[in-house]
Amino acid sequence: MDTITDSSWPRFVRTPEAARLLDLSPRTLEKHRCDGTGPIYHKLGGRVVYAVADLQAWIDASARQSTSEPATPSPPAPRDSGATDTPR
C-alpha cells in the first residue's frame, strides 16, 4: 500500500543531516543541544530529530549586522529551590 505523506507535515532530519545542512560537525550540533544554544529538536522514540523549519529559524535568529552587536541573551539557568544561601 503506497501512502503519500501530507505536505503540511514538517520534514525531519537526524543529527548528521542537520549538521550537514548547517555546515557544522555532528559533535558541534550535539554540544549546542546539551548547552541549550542550538536549534529546537524533538525526541521521537529514542531518536533526536530536527524540523528543517526549526533549523532555518535558528539560522535566522543568529543573524547579525555588526560584530559589536550582542547575541540574544539565553534564559537564566533554573535555580535549585531546596538550596539555601545562608552560611552555617
PDB file of C-alpha atoms in Angstrom:
ATOM      1  CA  MET A   1       0.000   0.000   0.000  1.00  0.00           C
ATOM      2  CA  ASP A   2       1.502   3.304  -1.100  1.00  0.00           C
ATOM      3  CA  THR A   3       0.706   6.304   1.049  1.00  0.00           C
ATOM      4  CA  ILE A   4       1.511   9.875   0.249  1.00  0.00           C
ATOM      5  CA  THR A   5       2.690  11.949   3.188  1.00  0.00           C
ATOM      6  CA  ASP A   6       0.656  15.076   3.749  1.00  0.00           C
ATOM      7  CA  SER A   7       2.750  18.058   2.633  1.00  0.00           C
ATOM      8  CA  SER A   8       1.665  20.032   5.701  1.00  0.00           C
ATOM      9  CA  TRP A   9       3.731  17.726   7.944  1.00  0.00           C
ATOM     10  CA  PRO A  10       7.194  19.069   8.814  1.00  0.00           C
ATOM     11  CA  ARG A  11      10.227  17.421   7.265  1.00  0.00           C
ATOM     12  CA  PHE A  12      12.515  15.976   9.949  1.00  0.00           C
ATOM     13  CA  VAL A  13      16.221  15.203   9.655  1.00  0.00           C
ATOM     14  CA  ARG A  14      18.523  13.420  12.074  1.00  0.00           C
ATOM     15  CA  THR A  15      21.657  14.936  13.614  1.00  0.00           C
ATOM     16  CA  PRO A  16      24.157  14.056  10.816  1.00  0.00           C
ATOM     17  CA  GLU A  17      21.903  15.530   8.118  1.00  0.00           C
ATOM     18  CA  ALA A  18      21.080  18.603  10.225  1.00  0.00           C
ATOM     19  CA  ALA A  19      24.792  19.166  10.819  1.00  0.00           C
ATOM     20  CA  ARG A  20      25.467  18.882   7.088  1.00  0.00           C
ATOM     21  CA  LEU A  21      22.717  21.409   6.310  1.00  0.00           C
ATOM     22  CA  LEU A  22      24.194  23.826   8.879  1.00  0.00           C
ATOM     23  CA  ASP A  23      27.803  23.169   7.787  1.00  0.00           C
ATOM     24  CA  LEU A  24      28.687  22.050  11.327  1.00  0.00           C
ATOM     25  CA  SER A  25      30.093  18.814  12.648  1.00  0.00           C
ATOM     26  CA  PRO A  26      27.553  16.496  14.267  1.00  0.00           C
ATOM     27  CA  ARG A  27      29.522  16.790  17.524  1.00  0.00           C
ATOM     28  CA  THR A  28      29.204  20.599  17.491  1.00  0.00           C
ATOM     29  CA  LEU A  29      25.462  20.258  16.992  1.00  0.00           C
ATOM     30  CA  GLU A  30      25.316  17.772  19.902  1.00  0.00           C
ATOM     31  CA  LYS A  31      27.181  20.251  22.127  1.00  0.00           C
ATOM     32  CA  HIS A  32      24.748  23.017  21.160  1.00  0.00           C
ATOM     33  CA  ARG A  33      21.901  20.659  22.086  1.00  0.00           C
ATOM     34  CA  CYS A  34      23.420  19.884  25.502  1.00  0.00           C
ATOM     35  CA  ASP A  35      24.154  23.558  26.202  1.00  0.00           C
ATOM     36  CA  GLY A  36      20.680  24.660  25.102  1.00  0.00           C
ATOM     37  CA  THR A  37      22.150  27.012  22.471  1.00  0.00           C
ATOM     38  CA  GLY A  38      21.216  25.066  19.356  1.00  0.00           C
ATOM     39  CA  PRO A  39      18.134  24.721  17.219  1.00  0.00           C
ATOM     40  CA  ILE A  40      14.924  23.255  18.603  1.00  0.00           C
ATOM     41  CA  TYR A  41      14.930  19.463  18.432  1.00  0.00           C
ATOM     42  CA  HIS A  42      12.445  16.681  19.037  1.00  0.00           C
ATOM     43  CA  LYS A  43      12.825  13.209  20.513  1.00  0.00           C
ATOM     44  CA  LEU A  44      10.839  10.619  18.587  1.00  0.00           C
ATOM     45  CA  GLY A  45      11.281   7.345  20.374  1.00  0.00           C
ATOM     46  CA  GLY A  46      14.994   7.378  21.153  1.00  0.00           C
ATOM     47  CA  ARG A  47      15.915   9.439  18.102  1.00  0.00           C
ATOM     48  CA  VAL A  48      16.826  13.113  18.035  1.00  0.00           C
ATOM     49  CA  VAL A  49      15.352  14.845  15.000  1.00  0.00           C
ATOM     50  CA  TYR A  50      15.212  18.427  13.790  1.00  0.00           C
ATOM     51  CA  ALA A  51      12.471  20.034  11.731  1.00  0.00           C
ATOM     52  CA  VAL A  52      14.049  21.740   8.740  1.00  0.00           C
ATOM     53  CA  ALA A  53      11.943  24.830   9.524  1.00  0.00           C
ATOM     54  CA  ASP A  54      13.482  24.947  13.039  1.00  0.00           C
ATOM     55  CA  LEU A  55      16.986  24.802  11.543  1.00  0.00           C
ATOM     56  CA  GLN A  56      16.100  27.751   9.301  1.00  0.00           C
ATOM     57  CA  ALA A  57      14.631  29.663  12.255  1.00  0.00           C
ATOM     58  CA  TRP A  58      17.850  29.101  14.264  1.00  0.00           C
ATOM     59  CA  ILE A  59      19.896  30.447  11.350  1.00  0.00           C
ATOM     60  CA  ASP A  60      17.611  33.477  11.044  1.00  0.00           C
ATOM     61  CA  ALA A  61      17.802  34.159  14.800  1.00  0.00           C
ATOM     62  CA  SER A  62      21.612  34.231  14.692  1.00  0.00           C
ATOM     63  CA  ALA A  63      21.800  36.941  12.005  1.00  0.00           C
ATOM     64  CA  ARG A  64      23.911  39.955  12.955  1.00  0.00           C
ATOM     65  CA  GLN A  65      24.802  43.187  11.165  1.00  0.00           C
ATOM     66  CA  SER A  66      27.848  44.067  13.243  1.00  0.00           C
ATOM     67  CA  THR A  67      30.452  42.234  15.301  1.00  0.00           C
ATOM     68  CA  SER A  68      29.673  44.614  18.168  1.00  0.00           C
ATOM     69  CA  GLU A  69      26.018  43.544  18.215  1.00  0.00           C
ATOM     70  CA  PRO A  70      25.389  41.309  21.247  1.00  0.00           C
ATOM     71  CA  ALA A  71      23.941  37.853  20.878  1.00  0.00           C
ATOM     72  CA  THR A  72      20.429  37.273  22.139  1.00  0.00           C
ATOM     73  CA  PRO A  73      20.763  36.509  25.840  1.00  0.00           C
ATOM     74  CA  SER A  74      19.832  32.991  26.847  1.00  0.00           C
ATOM     75  CA  PRO A  75      17.381  32.498  29.691  1.00  0.00           C
ATOM     76  CA  PRO A  76      18.983  32.058  33.132  1.00  0.00           C
ATOM     77  CA  ALA A  77      19.520  28.527  34.386  1.00  0.00           C
ATOM     78  CA  PRO A  78      16.895  27.326  36.846  1.00  0.00           C
ATOM     79  CA  ARG A  79      17.923  27.520  40.484  1.00  0.00           C
ATOM     80  CA  ASP A  80      17.638  24.675  42.936  1.00  0.00           C
ATOM     81  CA  SER A  81      14.719  25.640  45.183  1.00  0.00           C
ATOM     82  CA  GLY A  82      15.996  23.462  48.026  1.00  0.00           C
ATOM     83  CA  ALA A  83      19.323  25.269  48.357  1.00  0.00           C
ATOM     84  CA  THR A  84      19.857  27.990  50.920  1.00  0.00           C
ATOM     85  CA  ASP A  85      22.228  30.921  50.619  1.00  0.00           C
ATOM     86  CA  THR A  86      22.783  31.307  54.374  1.00  0.00           C
ATOM     87  CA  PRO A  87      26.116  30.122  55.736  1.00  0.00           C
ATOM     88  CA  ARG A  88      26.175  27.598  58.543  1.00  0.00           C
TER      89      ARG A  88
END
